[in-house]
Every structure is written in structure tokens, then in C-alpha cells.
Short mmCIF file of C-alpha atoms in Angstrom, two decimals:
data_model
loop_
_atom_site.label_atom_id
_atom_site.label_comp_id
_atom_site.label_asym_id
_atom_site.label_seq_id
_atom_site.Cartn_x
_atom_site.Cartn_y
_atom_site.Cartn_z
CA MET A 577 314.08 184.23 407.65
CA GLN A 578 312.85 184.82 404.22
CA GLY A 579 314.61 183.03 401.32
CA ALA A 580 313.73 182.32 397.89
CA ALA A 581 313.18 179.06 396.33
CA ALA A 582 313.11 177.85 392.63
CA VAL A 583 310.71 175.20 391.40
CA ILE A 584 313.11 172.44 390.38
CA ALA A 585 313.11 168.80 390.39
CA LEU A 586 315.63 167.11 392.44
CA PRO A 587 317.58 164.50 390.32
CA VAL A 588 316.48 161.69 392.75
CA LEU A 589 312.70 162.56 392.28
CA ALA A 590 312.90 163.58 388.78
CA ALA A 591 312.36 160.14 387.47
CA ASN A 592 308.89 159.53 388.72
CA LEU A 593 307.55 162.78 390.12
CA ASP A 594 305.24 164.72 387.96
CA THR A 595 305.92 168.39 388.90
CA SER A 596 303.55 169.75 386.08
CA LEU A 597 301.54 172.62 387.27
CA ALA A 598 298.91 171.89 384.60
CA LYS A 599 296.83 168.86 385.06
CA THR A 600 293.51 167.19 384.41
CA THR A 601 291.72 166.21 387.68
CA GLU A 602 291.62 162.57 388.84
CA ALA A 603 288.27 161.57 387.07
CA GLY A 604 288.84 163.70 384.17
CA HIS A 605 286.28 166.49 384.91
CA PHE A 606 288.48 169.54 384.97
CA ARG A 607 291.77 170.83 383.52
CA VAL A 608 293.40 172.80 386.35
CA SER A 609 296.51 174.77 386.34
CA ILE A 610 298.18 176.76 389.15
CA SER A 611 300.95 179.48 389.47
CA SER A 612 302.56 181.38 392.28
CA LYS A 613 302.04 185.20 392.18
CA ALA A 614 305.57 185.40 393.58
CA GLU A 615 308.63 184.22 391.69
CA PRO A 616 310.68 182.53 392.67
CA ILE A 617 308.58 180.89 395.18
CA PRO A 618 309.14 182.28 398.49
CA ILE A 619 310.25 180.47 401.85
CA ASN A 620 308.61 181.61 405.01
CA ARG A 621 306.60 184.36 403.19
CA MET A 622 302.81 184.65 402.80
CA HIS A 623 302.10 184.85 399.09
CA ALA A 624 299.26 184.21 396.55
CA TRP A 625 298.55 181.71 393.86
CA VAL A 626 296.18 181.81 391.08
CA VAL A 627 294.15 178.53 390.05
CA ALA A 628 292.66 178.31 386.71
CA VAL A 629 289.76 175.98 386.36
CA ALA A 630 288.43 174.81 382.79
CA ALA A 631 286.04 172.10 381.83
CA ARG A 632 287.14 169.07 379.57
CA ASP A 633 286.47 171.26 376.62
CA GLY A 634 288.73 173.88 377.62
CA LYS A 635 285.94 176.48 378.60
CA PRO A 636 286.54 178.37 381.62
CA VAL A 637 284.53 177.13 384.74
CA THR A 638 283.16 180.23 386.99
CA GLY A 639 281.41 179.93 390.07
CA ALA A 640 283.46 176.63 391.29
CA THR A 641 284.19 175.96 394.73
CA VAL A 642 287.95 175.28 395.28
CA ASP A 643 289.22 173.80 398.28
CA PHE A 644 292.94 173.90 399.03
CA GLY A 645 295.15 171.80 401.03
CA GLY A 646 298.39 169.90 400.79
CA GLY A 647 301.66 169.30 402.86
CA MET A 648 304.85 167.37 402.68
CA PRO A 649 304.14 163.82 402.32
CA ASP A 650 307.81 162.60 403.19
CA HIS A 651 307.60 164.60 406.40
CA GLY A 652 303.97 163.62 407.23
CA HIS A 653 302.84 167.36 407.82
CA GLY A 654 300.50 169.69 406.29
CA LEU A 655 300.61 173.32 405.12
CA PRO A 656 301.72 175.64 407.86
CA THR A 657 298.96 177.86 407.02
CA ALA A 658 295.26 177.64 405.85
CA PRO A 659 295.28 179.12 402.38
CA ARG A 660 291.66 179.65 400.79
CA VAL A 661 290.09 181.28 397.76
CA THR A 662 289.56 184.73 398.51
CA LYS A 663 288.40 186.01 395.15
CA ALA A 664 286.95 184.71 391.83
CA LEU A 665 289.08 186.41 389.34
CA GLY A 666 286.89 185.62 386.33
CA GLY A 667 287.62 183.63 383.25
CA GLY A 668 287.89 180.42 385.69
CA GLY A 669 290.49 182.03 387.54
CA TYR A 670 290.52 181.96 391.46
CA LEU A 671 292.80 183.81 393.78
CA ILE A 672 294.36 181.69 396.73
CA GLU A 673 295.62 183.92 399.67
CA GLY A 674 297.84 182.63 402.63
CA MET A 675 300.08 180.31 401.09
CA LYS A 676 303.28 179.77 402.82
CA PHE A 677 306.10 177.08 402.74
CA HIS A 678 308.24 177.01 405.69
CA MET A 679 311.01 174.66 404.43
CA SER A 680 312.35 173.34 401.17
CA GLY A 681 311.65 169.91 399.85
CA HIS A 682 308.73 167.96 398.15
CA TRP A 683 305.32 169.83 398.74
CA GLN A 684 301.99 168.41 397.52
CA LEU A 685 299.06 170.81 396.70
CA LYS A 686 295.79 169.20 396.76
CA LEU A 687 292.66 171.02 395.21
CA ALA A 688 289.10 169.65 395.41
CA ILE A 689 286.90 171.40 392.82
CA GLU A 690 283.12 171.46 392.80
CA SER A 691 281.03 172.89 390.04
CA GLY A 692 277.37 172.25 389.77
CA HIS A 693 277.11 168.54 391.00
CA VAL A 694 280.41 167.69 389.86
CA LYS A 695 283.13 167.01 392.25
CA ASP A 696 286.83 166.25 391.37
CA GLU A 697 290.37 166.35 392.97
CA VAL A 698 293.82 166.87 391.68
CA THR A 699 297.31 166.88 393.35
CA PHE A 700 300.34 168.91 392.33
CA ASN A 701 303.96 168.30 393.17
CA ILE A 702 306.30 170.95 393.73
CA VAL A 703 309.94 170.79 394.91
CA LEU A 704 311.35 173.82 396.42
CA GLU A 705 315.06 173.94 397.00
CA MET B 807 331.03 165.18 426.62
CA LEU B 808 330.50 162.48 423.83
CA PRO B 809 332.46 159.57 424.23
CA MET B 810 333.85 159.81 420.51
CA ARG B 811 335.54 163.20 421.15
CA ARG B 812 339.20 162.05 421.91
CA ILE B 813 339.22 159.72 418.93
CA GLY B 814 337.65 162.36 416.85
CA ALA B 815 340.04 165.11 418.03
CA ALA B 816 343.04 162.70 416.97
CA PHE B 817 341.59 162.11 413.59
CA VAL B 818 340.92 165.68 412.98
CA ALA B 819 344.56 166.71 413.85
CA CYS B 820 345.79 164.49 411.43
CA LEU B 821 343.45 165.85 408.86
CA VAL B 822 344.12 169.51 409.71
CA GLY B 823 347.75 168.69 408.95
CA ALA B 824 346.70 167.54 405.33
CA LEU B 825 344.17 170.56 405.03
CA ALA B 826 347.28 172.85 405.37
CA ILE B 827 348.51 171.28 402.05
CA PHE B 828 344.91 170.93 400.40
CA PRO B 829 342.97 173.74 401.58
CA ALA B 830 340.42 173.05 398.70
CA ILE B 831 339.19 169.95 400.69
CA ALA B 832 337.38 172.33 403.51
CA GLY B 833 336.05 174.79 400.60
CA GLU B 834 334.58 172.28 398.07
CA TRP B 835 330.98 172.89 398.01
CA THR B 836 328.73 172.32 395.20
CA LYS B 837 326.86 174.87 393.52
CA GLU B 838 323.59 173.67 395.34
CA GLU B 839 325.30 173.64 398.55
CA LEU B 840 326.52 177.06 398.13
CA ALA B 841 322.92 178.41 397.24
CA VAL B 842 321.94 176.77 400.43
CA LEU B 843 324.65 178.40 402.53
CA ARG B 844 323.96 181.64 400.92
CA SER B 845 320.28 181.32 402.10
CA LEU B 846 321.65 181.17 405.55
CA TRP B 847 324.18 183.94 405.27
CA ILE B 848 323.46 187.07 407.21
CA GLY B 849 323.73 189.02 403.86
CA SER B 850 320.70 187.17 402.57
CA LEU B 851 318.61 188.99 405.48
CA PRO B 852 316.50 191.55 403.90
CA PRO B 853 315.94 194.98 405.32
CA LEU B 854 313.50 194.84 408.31
CA PRO B 855 310.11 195.16 406.60
CA PRO B 856 307.80 197.83 408.30
CA ASP B 857 305.00 196.33 410.62
CA PRO B 858 301.94 197.61 409.37
CA SER B 859 300.12 197.26 412.59
CA ASN B 860 302.63 199.88 414.27
CA ARG B 861 302.85 202.98 412.45
CA TYR B 862 305.55 204.05 415.11
CA GLY B 863 307.73 201.02 414.38
CA ASP B 864 310.23 202.92 412.69
CA ASP B 865 309.80 206.41 414.37
CA SER B 866 313.39 207.16 416.17
CA ARG B 867 311.43 209.25 418.90
CA ALA B 868 309.27 205.99 419.72
CA ALA B 869 312.37 203.93 419.73
CA ASP B 870 314.00 206.08 422.26
CA LEU B 871 310.92 206.15 424.41
CA GLY B 872 310.78 202.32 424.05
CA HIS B 873 314.22 201.97 425.15
CA ARG B 874 313.51 203.85 428.38
CA LEU B 875 310.39 201.86 428.95
CA PHE B 876 312.43 198.77 428.38
CA PHE B 877 314.89 199.39 431.27
CA ASP B 878 312.33 201.02 433.60
CA THR B 879 311.75 198.79 436.83
CA ARG B 880 309.03 201.45 437.78
CA LEU B 881 306.85 199.66 435.37
CA SER B 882 306.23 196.79 437.83
CA ALA B 883 304.06 196.10 441.02
CA ASN B 884 307.36 195.67 443.11
CA GLY B 885 309.47 198.39 441.55
CA ALA B 886 312.18 195.74 440.56
CA VAL B 887 311.22 194.23 437.20
CA ALA B 888 311.89 195.88 433.90
CA CYS B 889 311.90 194.00 430.31
CA ALA B 890 315.61 194.08 430.82
CA THR B 891 315.50 192.03 433.90
CA CYS B 892 314.81 189.00 431.80
CA HIS B 893 316.23 190.40 428.38
CA ILE B 894 319.72 191.40 429.49
CA PRO B 895 321.75 192.72 426.70
CA GLU B 896 324.83 190.92 427.52
CA LEU B 897 323.19 187.73 427.03
CA ALA B 898 321.77 188.51 423.64
CA PHE B 899 318.64 189.73 425.57
CA THR B 900 318.11 186.50 427.49
CA ASP B 901 318.51 186.08 431.03
CA GLY B 902 320.48 182.80 431.62
CA ARG B 903 317.81 181.03 433.67
CA LYS B 904 315.83 178.10 432.92
CA VAL B 905 312.51 180.20 433.36
CA SER B 906 312.42 183.62 433.97
CA GLN B 907 311.95 185.21 437.22
CA GLY B 908 309.71 188.40 437.53
CA ILE B 909 307.48 189.31 440.44
CA GLY B 910 307.25 185.62 440.81
CA PRO B 911 308.38 182.62 438.82
CA THR B 912 307.35 182.36 435.35
CA THR B 913 306.76 179.12 433.32
CA ARG B 914 308.74 180.01 430.22
CA ASN B 915 312.50 180.45 429.23
CA ALA B 916 313.24 184.09 427.95
CA PRO B 917 313.71 184.14 424.16
CA THR B 918 316.25 186.51 422.75
CA ILE B 919 314.88 189.68 421.18
CA VAL B 920 317.66 190.00 418.72
CA GLY B 921 316.07 189.57 415.35
CA ALA B 922 312.78 188.88 416.61
CA ALA B 923 311.11 191.69 414.60
CA TYR B 924 311.40 189.55 411.64
CA SER B 925 308.93 187.12 413.19
CA PRO B 926 305.24 187.03 412.53
CA TRP B 927 304.71 185.36 415.77
CA PHE B 928 305.72 185.99 419.38
CA PHE B 929 305.89 183.93 422.35
CA TRP B 930 306.98 180.13 422.18
CA ASP B 931 303.16 179.43 421.60
CA GLY B 932 302.69 182.28 419.02
CA ARG B 933 299.96 183.87 421.09
CA LYS B 934 300.87 187.31 419.90
CA ASP B 935 301.06 188.37 416.26
CA SER B 936 303.20 191.54 416.56
CA GLN B 937 306.09 192.79 418.63
CA TRP B 938 304.24 195.51 420.03
CA SER B 939 301.39 193.42 421.14
CA GLN B 940 303.91 190.98 422.67
CA ALA B 941 305.48 193.67 424.66
CA LEU B 942 302.23 194.39 426.37
CA GLY B 943 301.60 190.94 427.79
CA PRO B 944 304.36 190.86 430.55
CA PHE B 945 303.17 194.27 432.17
CA GLU B 946 299.78 192.48 432.90
CA ASN B 947 301.14 189.15 433.72
CA PRO B 948 301.10 188.77 437.70
CA ALA B 949 304.32 186.66 437.66
CA GLU B 950 306.11 189.17 435.30
CA HIS B 951 305.55 192.92 436.05
CA GLY B 952 302.46 192.37 437.79
CA MET B 953 300.99 195.85 436.72
CA THR B 954 297.66 197.03 435.10
CA ARG B 955 297.52 199.11 432.13
CA SER B 956 296.15 202.02 433.86
CA ARG B 957 298.98 201.87 436.36
CA VAL B 958 301.46 201.79 433.57
CA VAL B 959 299.66 204.90 432.00
CA ASP B 960 299.81 206.56 435.23
CA LEU B 961 303.36 206.33 435.33
CA MET B 962 303.38 208.38 431.82
CA ARG B 963 301.36 211.07 433.50
CA LYS B 964 303.71 211.23 436.53
CA VAL B 965 307.00 211.23 435.15
CA PRO B 966 307.49 214.37 433.21
CA ASP B 967 310.12 213.11 430.55
CA TYR B 968 307.67 210.29 429.77
CA ARG B 969 304.78 212.75 429.57
CA ARG B 970 306.66 214.98 427.37
CA ARG B 971 307.96 212.10 425.04
CA TYR B 972 304.67 210.53 425.08
CA THR B 973 302.53 213.48 424.02
CA ARG B 974 305.29 214.48 421.44
CA ILE B 975 304.67 210.93 419.67
CA PHE B 976 301.15 210.04 420.16
CA GLY B 977 299.25 212.99 421.49
CA ALA B 978 297.66 213.86 424.72
CA LEU B 979 297.63 211.11 427.31
CA PRO B 980 294.01 209.95 428.25
CA VAL B 981 292.38 211.19 431.40
CA ARG B 982 292.02 208.78 434.35
CA GLY B 983 288.95 206.59 434.07
CA ASP B 984 288.87 206.76 430.27
CA GLU B 985 289.24 202.98 429.92
CA ALA B 986 289.23 202.88 425.98
CA GLY B 987 291.83 205.66 425.89
CA VAL B 988 294.00 203.92 428.46
CA SER B 989 294.04 200.80 426.53
CA ARG B 990 295.04 202.80 423.44
CA ALA B 991 297.90 204.53 425.32
CA PHE B 992 299.07 201.11 426.73
CA ALA B 993 298.84 199.95 423.03
CA ASN B 994 301.14 203.08 422.01
CA LEU B 995 303.67 202.03 424.70
CA GLY B 996 303.85 198.66 423.24
CA LYS B 997 304.49 200.23 419.97
CA ALA B 998 307.31 202.35 421.38
CA ILE B 999 308.86 199.32 422.84
CA ALA B 1000 308.78 197.46 419.60
CA ALA B 1001 310.30 200.41 417.85
CA TYR B 1002 313.11 200.01 420.27
CA GLU B 1003 313.43 196.22 419.68
CA ARG B 1004 313.20 196.70 416.16
CA LYS B 1005 316.77 198.21 416.32
CA LEU B 1006 318.21 194.99 418.03
CA LEU B 1007 319.36 193.04 414.97
CA PRO B 1008 322.00 190.26 414.59
CA GLY B 1009 325.44 191.14 413.42
CA PRO B 1010 327.90 188.96 411.35
CA SER B 1011 329.39 185.83 412.87
CA LYS B 1012 332.19 183.56 412.01
CA PHE B 1013 330.06 181.54 409.89
CA ASP B 1014 328.77 184.63 407.86
CA ARG B 1015 332.50 185.71 407.25
CA TYR B 1016 332.90 182.23 405.96
CA VAL B 1017 330.18 182.23 403.58
CA ALA B 1018 330.96 185.66 402.58
CA ALA B 1019 334.70 184.40 401.85
CA LEU B 1020 333.14 181.24 399.74
CA LEU B 1021 330.82 183.54 397.80
CA ARG B 1022 333.45 185.91 396.78
CA ASP B 1023 336.01 183.19 395.62
CA ARG B 1024 335.46 179.48 395.85
CA LEU B 1025 339.04 178.85 397.61
CA PRO B 1026 339.43 181.92 399.58
CA ALA B 1027 342.46 182.18 402.36
CA ASP B 1028 340.29 183.12 405.10
CA ALA B 1029 337.70 180.34 404.58
CA ALA B 1030 340.24 178.10 406.00
CA ALA B 1031 339.85 179.77 409.35
CA PHE B 1032 336.62 177.65 409.52
CA SER B 1033 337.84 174.35 411.15
CA LEU B 1034 337.52 170.98 409.72
CA ASP B 1035 335.07 170.27 412.44
CA GLU B 1036 332.97 173.27 411.84
CA VAL B 1037 332.80 172.47 408.19
CA ALA B 1038 331.76 168.83 408.85
CA GLY B 1039 329.25 170.07 411.29
CA LEU B 1040 327.82 172.56 408.54
CA ARG B 1041 327.67 169.72 406.37
CA VAL B 1042 325.59 167.63 408.54
CA PHE B 1043 323.42 170.77 409.37
CA ILE B 1044 322.37 171.36 405.87
CA ALA B 1045 321.92 167.73 404.94
CA ASP B 1046 318.37 166.39 404.76
CA ASN B 1047 319.56 162.94 405.08
CA GLN B 1048 321.66 163.85 408.27
CA GLY B 1049 320.91 166.65 410.71
CA ARG B 1050 317.75 167.67 408.94
CA CYS B 1051 318.08 171.05 410.80
CA LEU B 1052 317.19 173.19 407.76
CA ARG B 1053 313.52 172.07 408.14
CA CYS B 1054 312.91 174.25 411.04
CA HIS B 1055 316.19 176.24 411.25
CA ASN B 1056 316.31 177.92 407.63
CA GLY B 1057 316.84 181.49 406.36
CA PRO B 1058 319.50 183.74 407.79
CA LEU B 1059 317.87 183.66 411.22
CA PHE B 1060 318.04 179.93 411.29
CA ALA B 1061 314.32 179.77 412.26
CA ASN B 1062 311.29 179.41 410.15
CA SER B 1063 308.99 181.10 412.66
CA HIS B 1064 306.42 178.19 412.47
CA PHE B 1065 305.85 175.89 415.26
CA HIS B 1066 307.00 172.31 415.77
CA ASN B 1067 306.58 169.62 418.21
CA ILE B 1068 310.16 168.00 419.07
CA GLY B 1069 309.09 166.25 422.06
CA VAL B 1070 310.48 168.65 424.59
CA ASP B 1071 307.81 168.62 427.53
CA GLY B 1072 307.96 171.15 429.97
CA PRO B 1073 307.09 170.37 433.64
CA GLY B 1074 303.78 172.24 433.69
CA PRO B 1075 300.31 170.62 433.48
CA ARG B 1076 299.39 169.28 429.94
CA GLU B 1077 296.82 172.10 429.26
CA ALA B 1078 299.73 174.53 429.55
CA GLU B 1079 301.95 172.64 427.22
CA GLN B 1080 299.46 172.53 424.21
CA GLY B 1081 301.81 175.08 422.39
CA ARG B 1082 300.44 176.57 419.34
CA LEU B 1083 297.11 174.61 419.44
CA THR B 1084 296.16 177.06 422.20
CA GLY B 1085 298.44 180.07 421.24
CA ILE B 1086 296.49 180.73 418.02
CA GLN B 1087 293.37 180.78 419.81
CA THR B 1088 294.52 183.12 422.13
CA ALA B 1089 295.98 185.38 419.36
CA LEU B 1090 292.78 185.19 417.33
CA SER B 1091 290.95 186.57 420.43
CA ASP B 1092 293.50 189.33 421.65
CA GLU B 1093 292.18 192.60 421.67
CA PHE B 1094 295.73 193.92 420.70
CA ASN B 1095 295.93 191.54 417.45
CA CYS B 1096 296.48 192.87 414.03
CA LEU B 1097 292.78 192.72 413.20
CA GLY B 1098 291.87 194.72 416.36
CA LYS B 1099 291.10 198.45 416.76
CA TYR B 1100 294.47 199.04 418.32
CA SER B 1101 296.16 197.81 415.21
CA ASP B 1102 297.08 200.46 412.39
CA ALA B 1103 297.06 197.84 409.67
CA PRO B 1104 294.32 197.32 407.25
CA ALA B 1105 292.80 193.62 407.22
CA SER B 1106 294.53 192.92 404.23
CA ALA B 1107 297.81 193.20 405.90
CA CYS B 1108 296.97 190.88 408.21
CA ALA B 1109 297.58 187.67 406.22
CA GLU B 1110 299.34 185.82 409.04
CA LEU B 1111 296.62 186.03 411.33
CA ARG B 1112 293.76 185.58 408.79
CA PHE B 1113 295.39 182.45 407.17
CA ALA B 1114 296.67 180.95 410.15
CA ARG B 1115 295.97 177.23 410.78
CA ARG B 1116 293.47 177.09 413.83
CA ALA B 1117 293.28 173.56 414.34
CA GLY B 1118 295.04 170.03 413.58
CA LYS B 1119 296.94 167.61 415.67
CA GLU B 1120 300.29 169.12 414.44
CA LEU B 1121 299.74 172.06 416.30
CA ALA B 1122 299.60 170.33 419.71
CA GLY B 1123 302.74 170.55 421.76
CA ALA B 1124 304.40 172.60 418.93
CA PHE B 1125 306.51 175.55 419.85
CA LYS B 1126 308.38 178.22 417.74
CA PRO B 1127 312.00 177.22 416.87
CA PRO B 1128 314.12 179.90 418.30
CA THR B 1129 317.01 181.56 416.17
CA LEU B 1130 320.28 179.67 416.32
CA ARG B 1131 322.30 182.80 416.24
CA ASN B 1132 324.09 183.55 419.66
CA LEU B 1133 323.49 180.24 421.24
CA ALA B 1134 326.74 180.41 423.23
CA ARG B 1135 325.01 183.24 425.28
CA THR B 1136 321.44 182.00 425.27
CA ALA B 1137 321.55 178.88 427.32
CA PRO B 1138 319.43 177.07 428.92
CA TYR B 1139 317.52 175.97 425.79
CA MET B 1140 313.88 175.26 424.78
CA HIS B 1141 310.73 176.77 426.18
CA THR B 1142 311.19 175.93 429.86
CA GLY B 1143 314.85 175.72 429.76
CA GLN B 1144 314.89 171.91 429.73
CA PHE B 1145 318.53 171.78 428.58
CA GLU B 1146 321.40 173.51 430.16
CA SER B 1147 323.80 172.75 427.26
CA LEU B 1148 323.93 172.38 423.62
CA ASP B 1149 325.35 168.91 424.16
CA ALA B 1150 322.07 168.03 425.88
CA VAL B 1151 320.22 169.57 423.09
CA LEU B 1152 321.90 167.38 420.45
CA TRP B 1153 321.44 164.41 422.70
CA HIS B 1154 317.74 164.95 422.57
CA TYR B 1155 317.72 165.01 418.72
CA ARG B 1156 319.70 161.80 418.84
CA ASP B 1157 317.46 159.90 421.57
CA ARG B 1158 314.10 161.26 419.99
CA PRO B 1159 311.92 160.87 422.97
CA ALA B 1160 308.20 160.44 422.62
CA ALA B 1161 306.19 163.56 422.99
CA GLN B 1162 303.71 163.71 425.91
CA VAL B 1163 301.55 166.32 424.26
CA GLY B 1164 301.05 165.64 420.53
CA GLY B 1165 303.60 163.68 418.56
CA THR B 1166 307.11 164.45 417.92
CA GLU B 1167 308.15 165.27 414.28
CA LEU B 1168 311.77 164.04 415.08
CA GLU B 1169 312.93 161.31 412.87
CA THR B 1170 315.69 158.88 413.63
CA LEU B 1171 318.96 160.46 412.56
CA THR B 1172 321.52 158.21 411.03
CA MET B 1173 324.53 160.14 412.49
CA ALA B 1174 327.61 159.08 414.19
CA ASN B 1175 328.22 160.46 417.63
CA ALA B 1176 331.20 162.51 416.28
CA GLN B 1177 328.98 164.20 413.85
CA PHE B 1178 326.82 165.32 416.65
CA GLU B 1179 329.99 166.72 418.08
CA GLN B 1180 330.75 168.50 414.70
CA LEU B 1181 327.33 169.98 414.74
CA ASN B 1182 328.05 171.45 418.17
CA ALA B 1183 331.13 173.18 416.80
CA PHE B 1184 329.40 174.55 413.78
CA LEU B 1185 326.52 175.89 415.87
CA LEU B 1186 329.00 178.02 418.12
CA THR B 1187 330.21 179.63 414.91
CA LEU B 1188 327.05 181.64 414.90
CA GLU B 1189 327.89 183.68 417.71
CA GLY B 1190 327.91 187.42 416.59
CA PRO B 1191 327.67 190.86 417.87
CA ILE B 1192 324.34 192.71 418.15
CA ASP B 1193 323.82 195.14 415.33
CA ALA B 1194 322.42 198.09 417.08
CA PRO B 1195 323.49 201.53 418.12
CA ALA B 1196 325.74 201.38 421.16
CA LYS B 1197 323.19 203.30 423.28
CA TYR B 1198 320.56 200.62 422.85
CA LEU B 1199 322.67 198.05 424.27
CA GLN B 1200 322.56 199.58 427.78
CA PRO B 1201 320.34 201.39 429.94
CA PRO B 1202 319.36 204.92 428.90
CA GLY B 1203 321.71 207.81 430.15
CA GLY B 1204 320.45 210.84 431.81
CA GLU B 1205 320.08 212.78 428.84
#
């Protein structure tokens, strides 16, 4: 039931898939990094992630709204659960609870961030094997 | 039987001869493939984690009481139905029927209980979020035990052995008419049954012995006991460009405990075939769920329920993939026993019919007919004993 997976880039995907876990949002408003609280990232087990949001100048963004979604683009399905922010950790950190991956492969995590009147989005790729 | 079988068998016979000389051919797995095999191996099954919603889950007195309840036909309206009627130990705790027969005909195939304690969701549609809560459902289902909770608790008062055992574990039984007390006692009986069911775990299969041998040594002598067909079937099973089986059947129980639509429609009305879409709503409103007053868990330990997906087209017609362990004993297959044989199941994956409710997740498989045969051969290597104290695999004695 439970297994462990390492974040690795499959050779076939490595050439054109950006698996960086720290990115600038699409319109350039925020710098966002994400990390799993459980390492290696488990399969079939609930776990939490931490999202860190900073402004373009690197200052932490507190009080933002972070919506979380995603899925497996090659399979056409979403996340098996409905993870959400349950806690602002201060310093631009947000706790996401309810994460679960139920199979290996290429997953996308999509974050929509809203702070003040600024909205922006970012997509992360992770590959679980 | 598949048309390719005879040709395949002749071909295999030639190769088996070659294998005697070159055993490495069957045992040659890459490091990445070995990691996948290890993830499926029974040795990777962690110790059963406690169920925080059931503080009696690992109490051996509760397991002994649960064992008695499980086999007791007095817990049914006609005195003829016990949990064990549809969950027969010799059939890996299934019943060999398309759909189970309690007081009357039910609409679902009885799934195995072996290893079920690892799952966060119960019933094919996941309408229960704990094993103890699941165990309560059939008692009050008119087609199964046809009881009421007060009649179940009455039996605990009437039978001295039950009264003694119950009070030793849970304290005094509620007085008649104390509805809240009766519901609590009813929940306690579910917790005792779950404590028993938690003892029913899968034992090592031929596949596990093969993987254990591979992990000890890349070219072990006993690994050759896995036939060429079985090795080939295993390759198909783990390949995401062939069988794609690991998407749902992963981990040492060969089940991800999520919900998937593979286009196996039951004969019931569409509203009864919505699967997880309605199952999650039932679980959320269930008085016996993890967040309810009969649960022993703090809300923080109810992540599966709190963060469950509640909507979305993917939930329509989605059912829980069963474990693939002990398939030889658990036919017929699927939630209404649609398929009598493993061959029929595999043909379904090849033919990929459209779903009547929701959309099928199945993709076209680029596999030769012979590979379906090999997959079948591999799946039968997952047959193993039940890892449980011998006394729990039969009705309780008179002690």
C-alpha cells in the first residue's frame, strides 16, 4: 500500500521537463518554492507540503491566498485528494495538508496565488518513480 | 482461453530449454525495475499502523470478541447470516458469488478482508472511512443481517459470554432505551470486529519468494522457479507502456486504495452505480465516521476524510481497486462480480468498453494476446497463505 518515491527525472522527460521546485510565477509577480514535509515523497500516504511565497524583490509575502491543485497531465486525471492551506507559517510560508499521490509518474502541482489585488499562477512538475 | 495460447506454449517450451542453460535471461532486471519489484514485495509492507479512530483496534480481548461476533449467525434477523457467511476464510474471506447473499440478495460482490486494514476507505465506493465503521453497515442493511443496533446490543445482554467479554473491554452495557448508549455500544462492537479483522494479513506468495531471491542475489537459483511466462507477465504488469497495471495496483497490496473508473458497469440503476461520487457524500455524513462522536481520533488524525475529494467527474462510476493478492480464491471479480474468470477480466482491459456512468480511465493497450496470457500467469503467483493466528481462520471454539 505504502511506498516511497524519490523525485527523479526520467531520462525520457529530462530533456524538456522543468522539475525545479522554485519558480517565478507566470506573470512574474511572485517567487514560489515548494517542498514536501515527507522525504522521500510517499505514494498512497497523506502528507504535507510547505509553500514559500516571496515578492519579486525577495520579500516574504504574508496573508496571501494560495489555491492548490494539479494532477497527471499524461493520464488526464487530477489529484486524488483536495489539499489546501491549513496554516500560515509566517515569513511567507504556508502549510498545505492533504497531499497524496496514488501512483508513480509525472505529476503537476498548480498554485494560484493572490495577494492584495495581484493574482498569479505557477505550475511545478514532479516525477515520482 | 486465448487463441495464441498453443503457439505461445510451444515457443515457451523452446525458451525454457534455453533458460536451463542461461538462467540469467529470466533474472535480468534493471536497478529501476528491481526497485519497482521491491515496492510490490510483501517485505515492503510496513507494520499495520494503528487506527486512531479505534482505541481497541490492537486490543487482543477485542479481537477475540470480534472473532466471535464475526462468525455468529444470531446477529441476523433470520438467525442464518454472519459476517463469515459472505467472508469465508477458505476463500480468502470472500464468498465465491457474483453478489453476496445475506437475508436477501445484495448488489455487491464481497471483497476480501485480508490486508483490508491498510486501506483508508471501505466498501467498493468508499462510503466508510474505517474498518470498524464498515463492520456496522451490514448489520443494519435489510439485505444482509437485517438487524437493528438495539437488537444487536440486546444479544450482548442476553448471552453471558458476550456480556462478560463486552464489559471487561468497554465497561457496562447501556440500559434498554438509552439510544445514545446503544449507538455507542454498537460502535464498540464494530471496533471489536475490526480488531479481529486487523489480524488477517497476507502471507508471502510465490512472487514474494521470487523477489526476495532477486533482492538477495541478482542471479539466485530459486528465482528460476518463476516460469518464463510468469516473468514475462510481471514485466508487462510493471511496464507503463504495456499493462499500466501499477497505476492502480501498486504497493505490496497491489492496490492504491483510491477510486477508478474502468468501465465495469453493474446491472443496477445508474444512481446506484455512481461509485465514489456518492460514496464520499455518504462517508461525510456518516455518524460513525472519523470525525463523529463515536470515533476515538482527534480531527487532526482524520486527514483522509478532511481532505477527500468531494466532487469532480472523475469520481463518477469510480470504484476501489481490490488487492490482487489471492486472486485464485476470490473470483468472481469486480464490484458486482461481472467477470467469472481472470481471463474475462483481462479481455475487458483489452476491449476497453465505454463506461455507462462517467468515463473510463482505461487506455488502449498495445499488447499481444500472448502477453495477456503471461499477465494472467503472473497474477496467479500472488496466491499466498493468510498470515493470522490459526484460531482466527475458523469459527471460535467453545473455550
